[in-house]
Short mmCIF file of C-alpha atoms in Angstrom, two decimals:
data_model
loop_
_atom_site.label_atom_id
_atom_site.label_comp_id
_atom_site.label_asym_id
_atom_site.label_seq_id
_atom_site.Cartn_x
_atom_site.Cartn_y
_atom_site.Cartn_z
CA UNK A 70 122.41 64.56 197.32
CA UNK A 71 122.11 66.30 193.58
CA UNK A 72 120.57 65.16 190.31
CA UNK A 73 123.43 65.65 187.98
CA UNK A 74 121.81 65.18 184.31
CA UNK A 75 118.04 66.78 183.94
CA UNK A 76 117.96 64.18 181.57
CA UNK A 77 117.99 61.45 183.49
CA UNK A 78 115.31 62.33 185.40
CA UNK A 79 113.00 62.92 182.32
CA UNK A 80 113.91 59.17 181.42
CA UNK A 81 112.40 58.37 185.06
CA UNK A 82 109.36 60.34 184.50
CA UNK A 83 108.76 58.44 180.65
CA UNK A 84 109.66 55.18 181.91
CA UNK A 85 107.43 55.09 185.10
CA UNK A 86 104.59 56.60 183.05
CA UNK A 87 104.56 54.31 180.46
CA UNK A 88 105.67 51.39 181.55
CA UNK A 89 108.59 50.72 179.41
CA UNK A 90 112.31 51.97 179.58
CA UNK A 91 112.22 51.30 175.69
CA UNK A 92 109.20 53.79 175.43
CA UNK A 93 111.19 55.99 177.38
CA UNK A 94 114.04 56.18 175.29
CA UNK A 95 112.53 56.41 171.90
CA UNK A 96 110.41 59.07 173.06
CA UNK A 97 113.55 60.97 173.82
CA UNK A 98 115.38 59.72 170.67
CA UNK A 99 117.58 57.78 173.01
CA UNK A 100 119.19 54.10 172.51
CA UNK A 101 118.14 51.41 175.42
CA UNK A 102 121.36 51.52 176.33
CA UNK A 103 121.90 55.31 176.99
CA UNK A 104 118.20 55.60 178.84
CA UNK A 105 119.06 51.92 180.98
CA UNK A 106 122.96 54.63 182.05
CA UNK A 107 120.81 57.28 182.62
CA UNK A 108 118.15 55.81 185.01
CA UNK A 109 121.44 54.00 186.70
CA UNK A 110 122.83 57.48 187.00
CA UNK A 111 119.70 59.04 188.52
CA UNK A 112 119.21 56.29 191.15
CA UNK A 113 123.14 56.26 192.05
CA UNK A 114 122.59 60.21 192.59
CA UNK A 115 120.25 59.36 194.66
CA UNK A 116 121.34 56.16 196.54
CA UNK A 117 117.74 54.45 196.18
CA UNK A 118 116.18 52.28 193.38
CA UNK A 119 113.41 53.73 191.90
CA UNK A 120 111.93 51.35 189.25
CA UNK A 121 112.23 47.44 190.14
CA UNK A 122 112.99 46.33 186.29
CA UNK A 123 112.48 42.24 184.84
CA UNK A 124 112.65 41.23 181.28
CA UNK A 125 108.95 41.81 181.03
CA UNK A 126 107.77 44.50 183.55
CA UNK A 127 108.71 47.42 185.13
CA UNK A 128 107.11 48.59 188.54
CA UNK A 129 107.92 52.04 190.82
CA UNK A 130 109.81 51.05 194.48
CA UNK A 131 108.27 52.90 197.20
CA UNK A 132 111.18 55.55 196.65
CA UNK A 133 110.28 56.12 192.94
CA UNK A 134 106.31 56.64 194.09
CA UNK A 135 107.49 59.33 196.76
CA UNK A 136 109.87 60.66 193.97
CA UNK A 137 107.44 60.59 190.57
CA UNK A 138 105.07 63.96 191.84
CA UNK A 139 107.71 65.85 192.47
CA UNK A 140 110.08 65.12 189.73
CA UNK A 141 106.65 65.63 187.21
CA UNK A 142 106.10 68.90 188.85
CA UNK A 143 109.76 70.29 188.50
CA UNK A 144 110.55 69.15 184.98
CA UNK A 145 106.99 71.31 183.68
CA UNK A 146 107.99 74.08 185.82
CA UNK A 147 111.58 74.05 183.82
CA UNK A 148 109.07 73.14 180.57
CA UNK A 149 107.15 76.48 181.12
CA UNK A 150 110.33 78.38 182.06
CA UNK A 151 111.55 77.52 178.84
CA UNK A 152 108.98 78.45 176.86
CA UNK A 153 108.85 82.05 178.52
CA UNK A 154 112.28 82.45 177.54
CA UNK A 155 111.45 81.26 174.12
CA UNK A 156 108.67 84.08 173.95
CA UNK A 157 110.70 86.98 175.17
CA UNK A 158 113.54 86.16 172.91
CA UNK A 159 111.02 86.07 169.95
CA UNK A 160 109.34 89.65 171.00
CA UNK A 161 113.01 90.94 170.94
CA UNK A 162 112.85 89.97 167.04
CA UNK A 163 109.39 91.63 166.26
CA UNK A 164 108.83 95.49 164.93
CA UNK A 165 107.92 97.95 167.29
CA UNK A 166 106.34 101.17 165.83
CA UNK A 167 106.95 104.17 168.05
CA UNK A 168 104.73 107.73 167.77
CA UNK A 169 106.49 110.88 169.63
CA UNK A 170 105.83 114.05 170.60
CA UNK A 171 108.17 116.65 168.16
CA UNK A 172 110.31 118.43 170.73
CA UNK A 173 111.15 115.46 173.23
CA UNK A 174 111.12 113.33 170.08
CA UNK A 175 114.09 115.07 167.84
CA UNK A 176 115.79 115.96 171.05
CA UNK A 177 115.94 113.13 173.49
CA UNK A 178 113.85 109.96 172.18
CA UNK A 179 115.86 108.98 169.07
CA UNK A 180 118.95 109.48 170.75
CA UNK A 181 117.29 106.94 173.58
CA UNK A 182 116.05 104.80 171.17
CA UNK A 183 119.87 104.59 169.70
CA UNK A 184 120.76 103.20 172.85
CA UNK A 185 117.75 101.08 173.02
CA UNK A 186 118.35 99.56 169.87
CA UNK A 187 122.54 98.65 170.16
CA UNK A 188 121.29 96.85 173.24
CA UNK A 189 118.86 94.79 171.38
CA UNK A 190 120.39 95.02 167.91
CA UNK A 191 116.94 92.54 166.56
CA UNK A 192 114.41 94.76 167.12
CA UNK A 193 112.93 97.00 163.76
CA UNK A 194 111.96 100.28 164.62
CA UNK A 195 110.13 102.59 163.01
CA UNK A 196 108.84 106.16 164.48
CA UNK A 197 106.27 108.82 163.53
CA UNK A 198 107.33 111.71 164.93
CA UNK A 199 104.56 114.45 165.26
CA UNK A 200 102.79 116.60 167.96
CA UNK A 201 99.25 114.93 165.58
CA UNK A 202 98.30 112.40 168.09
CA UNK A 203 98.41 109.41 166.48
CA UNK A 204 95.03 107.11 166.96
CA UNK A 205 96.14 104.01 168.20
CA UNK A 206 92.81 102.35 166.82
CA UNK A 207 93.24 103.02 163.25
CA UNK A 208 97.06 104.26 162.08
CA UNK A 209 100.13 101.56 162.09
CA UNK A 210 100.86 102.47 165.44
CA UNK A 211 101.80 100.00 168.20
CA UNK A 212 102.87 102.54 171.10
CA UNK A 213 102.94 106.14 171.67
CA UNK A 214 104.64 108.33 173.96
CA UNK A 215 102.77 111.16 175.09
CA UNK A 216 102.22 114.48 177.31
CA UNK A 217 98.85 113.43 178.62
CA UNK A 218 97.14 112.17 181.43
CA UNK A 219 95.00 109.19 180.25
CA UNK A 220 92.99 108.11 182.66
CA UNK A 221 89.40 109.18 180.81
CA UNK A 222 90.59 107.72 177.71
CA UNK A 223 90.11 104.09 177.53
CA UNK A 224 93.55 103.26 176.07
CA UNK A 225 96.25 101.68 178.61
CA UNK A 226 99.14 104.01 179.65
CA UNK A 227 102.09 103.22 181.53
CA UNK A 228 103.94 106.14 183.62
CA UNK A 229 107.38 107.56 182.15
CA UNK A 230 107.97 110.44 184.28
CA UNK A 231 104.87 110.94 185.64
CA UNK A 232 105.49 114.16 187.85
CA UNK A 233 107.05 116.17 184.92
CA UNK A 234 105.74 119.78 184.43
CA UNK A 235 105.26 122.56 182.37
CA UNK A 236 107.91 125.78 182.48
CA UNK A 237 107.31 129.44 181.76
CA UNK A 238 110.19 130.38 180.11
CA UNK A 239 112.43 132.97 177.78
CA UNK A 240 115.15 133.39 176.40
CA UNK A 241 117.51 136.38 178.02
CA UNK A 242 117.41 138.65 175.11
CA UNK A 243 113.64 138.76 174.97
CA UNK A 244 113.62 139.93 178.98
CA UNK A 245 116.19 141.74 178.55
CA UNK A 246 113.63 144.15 175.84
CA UNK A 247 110.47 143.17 177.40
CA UNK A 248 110.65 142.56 180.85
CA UNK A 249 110.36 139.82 183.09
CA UNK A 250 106.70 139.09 183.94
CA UNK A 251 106.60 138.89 188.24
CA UNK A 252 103.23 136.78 188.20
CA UNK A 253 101.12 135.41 185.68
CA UNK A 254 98.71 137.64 185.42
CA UNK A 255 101.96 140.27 183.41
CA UNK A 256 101.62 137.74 180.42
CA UNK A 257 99.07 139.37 179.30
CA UNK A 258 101.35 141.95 178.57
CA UNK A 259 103.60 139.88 176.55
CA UNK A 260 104.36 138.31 173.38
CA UNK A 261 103.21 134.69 174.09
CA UNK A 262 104.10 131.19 171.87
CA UNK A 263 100.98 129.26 171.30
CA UNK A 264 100.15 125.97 170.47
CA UNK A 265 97.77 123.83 168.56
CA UNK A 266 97.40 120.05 169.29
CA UNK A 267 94.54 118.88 166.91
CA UNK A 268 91.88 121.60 167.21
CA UNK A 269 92.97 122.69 170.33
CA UNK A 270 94.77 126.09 170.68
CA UNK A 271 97.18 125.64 173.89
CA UNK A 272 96.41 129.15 174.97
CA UNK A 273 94.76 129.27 178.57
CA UNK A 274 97.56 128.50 180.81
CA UNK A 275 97.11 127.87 184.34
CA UNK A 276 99.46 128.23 187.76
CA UNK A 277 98.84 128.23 191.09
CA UNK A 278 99.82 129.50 194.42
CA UNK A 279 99.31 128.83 198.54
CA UNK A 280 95.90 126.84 197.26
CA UNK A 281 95.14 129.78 194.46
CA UNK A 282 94.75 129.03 190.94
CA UNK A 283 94.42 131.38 187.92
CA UNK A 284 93.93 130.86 184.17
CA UNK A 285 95.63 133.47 181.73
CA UNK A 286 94.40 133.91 178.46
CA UNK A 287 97.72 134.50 176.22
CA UNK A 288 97.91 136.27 173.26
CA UNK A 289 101.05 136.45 170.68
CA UNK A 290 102.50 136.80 167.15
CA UNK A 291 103.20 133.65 166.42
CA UNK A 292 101.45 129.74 166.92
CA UNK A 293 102.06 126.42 165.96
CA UNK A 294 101.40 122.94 165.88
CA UNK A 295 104.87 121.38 166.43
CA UNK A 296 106.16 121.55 169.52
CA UNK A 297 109.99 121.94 168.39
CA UNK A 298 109.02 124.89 166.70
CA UNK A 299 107.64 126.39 169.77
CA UNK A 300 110.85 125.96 171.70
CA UNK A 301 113.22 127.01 168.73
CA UNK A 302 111.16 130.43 168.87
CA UNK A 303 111.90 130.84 172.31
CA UNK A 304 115.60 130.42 172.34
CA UNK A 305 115.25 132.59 169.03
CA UNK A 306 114.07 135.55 171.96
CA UNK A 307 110.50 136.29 169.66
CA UNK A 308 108.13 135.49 172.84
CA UNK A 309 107.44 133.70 176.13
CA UNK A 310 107.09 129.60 176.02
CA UNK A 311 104.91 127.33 178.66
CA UNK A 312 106.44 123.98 177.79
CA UNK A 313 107.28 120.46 179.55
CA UNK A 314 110.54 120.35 181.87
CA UNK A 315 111.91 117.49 180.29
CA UNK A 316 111.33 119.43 176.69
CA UNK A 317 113.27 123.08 177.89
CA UNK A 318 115.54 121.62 180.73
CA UNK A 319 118.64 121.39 179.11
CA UNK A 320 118.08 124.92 177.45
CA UNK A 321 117.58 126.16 180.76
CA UNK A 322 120.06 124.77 182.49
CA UNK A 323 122.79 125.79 179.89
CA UNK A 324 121.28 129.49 180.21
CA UNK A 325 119.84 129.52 176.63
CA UNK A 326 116.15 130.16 178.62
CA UNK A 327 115.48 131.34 182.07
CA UNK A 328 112.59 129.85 183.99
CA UNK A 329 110.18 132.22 185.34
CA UNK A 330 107.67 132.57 188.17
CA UNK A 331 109.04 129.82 189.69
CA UNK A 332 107.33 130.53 192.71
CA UNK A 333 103.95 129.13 191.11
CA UNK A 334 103.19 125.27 190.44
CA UNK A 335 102.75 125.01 186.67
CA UNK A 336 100.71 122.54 184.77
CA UNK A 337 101.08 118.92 185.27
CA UNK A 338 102.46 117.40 182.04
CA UNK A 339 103.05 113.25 182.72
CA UNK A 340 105.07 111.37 179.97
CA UNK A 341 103.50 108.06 179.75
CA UNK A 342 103.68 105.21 177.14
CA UNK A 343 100.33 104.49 175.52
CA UNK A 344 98.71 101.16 174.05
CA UNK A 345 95.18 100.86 173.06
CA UNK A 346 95.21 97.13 174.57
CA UNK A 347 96.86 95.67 177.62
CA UNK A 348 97.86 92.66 175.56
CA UNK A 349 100.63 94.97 173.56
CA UNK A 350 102.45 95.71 176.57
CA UNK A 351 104.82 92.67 175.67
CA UNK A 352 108.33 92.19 176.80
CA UNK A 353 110.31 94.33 174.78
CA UNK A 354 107.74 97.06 175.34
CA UNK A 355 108.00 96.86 178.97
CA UNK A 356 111.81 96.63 178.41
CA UNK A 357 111.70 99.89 176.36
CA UNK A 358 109.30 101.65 178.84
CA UNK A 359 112.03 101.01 181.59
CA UNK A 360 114.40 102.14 179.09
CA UNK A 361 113.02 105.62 178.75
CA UNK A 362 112.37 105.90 182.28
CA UNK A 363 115.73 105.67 183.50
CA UNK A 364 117.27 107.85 180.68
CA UNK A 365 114.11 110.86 181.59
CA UNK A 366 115.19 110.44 185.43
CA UNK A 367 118.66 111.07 184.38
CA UNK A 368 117.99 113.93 182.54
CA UNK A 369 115.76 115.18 185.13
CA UNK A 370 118.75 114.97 187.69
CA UNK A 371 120.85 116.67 184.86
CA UNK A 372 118.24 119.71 185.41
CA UNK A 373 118.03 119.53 189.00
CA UNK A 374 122.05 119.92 189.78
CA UNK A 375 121.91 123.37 187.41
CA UNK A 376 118.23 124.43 187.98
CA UNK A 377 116.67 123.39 191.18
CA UNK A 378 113.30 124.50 190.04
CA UNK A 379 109.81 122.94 191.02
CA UNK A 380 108.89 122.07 187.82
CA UNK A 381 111.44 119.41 187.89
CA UNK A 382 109.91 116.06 189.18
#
């Protein structure tokens, strides 16, 4: 037994509800004739009458009252079905405005977003890329993807890669006239590269060992407040870097940098995707969230098959 035409049942639902198969049919901009087929069709599908028609009344058989509930109840589930659809097609129209983090930003995240975009060719974008976070409160902001952990913070993040870490790194030149450092504690005697988020000097960095943890104070020549920057110097051999796998990975892996003390755990540095209210989070933003997870897990497993390092989630 099968329905053929969701139409037809519709004209069941009108006609039994109001009383008329004429009320019926103009409600669904139908003739008489096409809504009298269509309630034939329906009760042939179904090898039962379901309205007992005369020239002046219309009543439900016992098979249309067992059928009405159920027929009401399936046609609004399709009803609200539709209208989701409706509402993630129109939040694949709307703007999205995307802040970044400099290295990961220039490096990986445009490129991502490239992709992102040719696969939903009606979405706007437009990005602020900075290492300034960007207050979700007050700037033209919708999202941001950050290095933080945001669970004191009272916006809403959702996890991108949230067991990504720091690496101490450099590039082979600079080792090759300063040394390599065999614990933390030898950076001290090196040329570190600092940086600034905000008002806060990146320059305590911490590691740990078998349950130990230590703090070094860094020093160095040169400090900045854009992450890119930080990792160009390195590469460039002028100091020591302490940056996020997912930032240094490729360099590493291609032998431009060479990881060090990789014996220690370094500092937790979570990529997550940032809203300052839960009701933001709408489909294409949880589209674009799973997006960038799947292309950081790939280049994460890019890292891993060159560099099996612990800093590698």
């Amino acid at each position: 037994m099968k329905i053929r035409n969701l139409q037809d049942l519709r004209v069941f639902v009108l006609a039994a509800d109001s009383g008329s198969l004429s009320t019926a049919a103009h409600t669904l901009d139908l003739s008489p004739a096409v809504a009298s087929a269509s309630l034939k069709r329906l009760e042939s599908d179904l090898g039962a009458v379901l309205l007992i028609r005369s020239t002046r009344s219309l009543r439900l058989s016992p098979e249309g009252e067992s059928l009405l509930p159920a027929a009401r109840c399936a046609l609004a589930g399709l009803s609200h079905a539709l209208d989701d659809i409706a509402q993630v097609r129109s939040s694949l129209r709307e703007e999205l405005r995307v802040s970044m983090p400099s290295d990961l930003g220039r490096n990986h995240l445009l490129a991502w977003l490239d992709s992102f975009l040719l696969q939903h060719p009606d979405v706007t974008l437009r990005t602020h890329v900075s290492d300034r976070p960007a207050d979700l409160y007050q700037q033209p902001v919708d999202i941001a993807i950050r290095y933080t952990d945001m669970a004191d913070s009272g916006l809403v993040a959702l996890p991108i890669l949230a067991g990504n870490r720091r690496v101490l790194c450099a590039a082979p030149n600079y080792l090759a006239r300063h040394g390599i450092p065999a614990v933390p504690g030898d950076l001290s005697r090196h040329n570190c590269l600092r940086f600034r988020l905000g008002n806060a000097l990146h320059e305590h960095w911490r590691f740990s060992l078998e349950g130990q943890e230590i703090v070094v104070t860094v020093n160095g020549n040169r400090i900045a407040d854009d992450g890119d920057a930080v990792h160009r110097w390195a590469l460039a051999g002028h100091g020591i870097a302490y940056k996020s796998a997912l930032d240094v990975g490729k360099s590493i892996a291609a032998g431009l940098l060479v990881p060090l003390c990789t014996e220690w755990t370094t500092e937790a540095a979570p990529l997550s995707l940032v809203c300052a209210d839960r009701r933001q989070l709408s489909p294409l933003v949880m589209l674009l969230r799973d997006h960038l997870r799947l292309c950081c897990e790939n280049l994460a497993d890019g890292f891993k098959a060159a560099w099996p390092v612990t800093a590698v989630p």
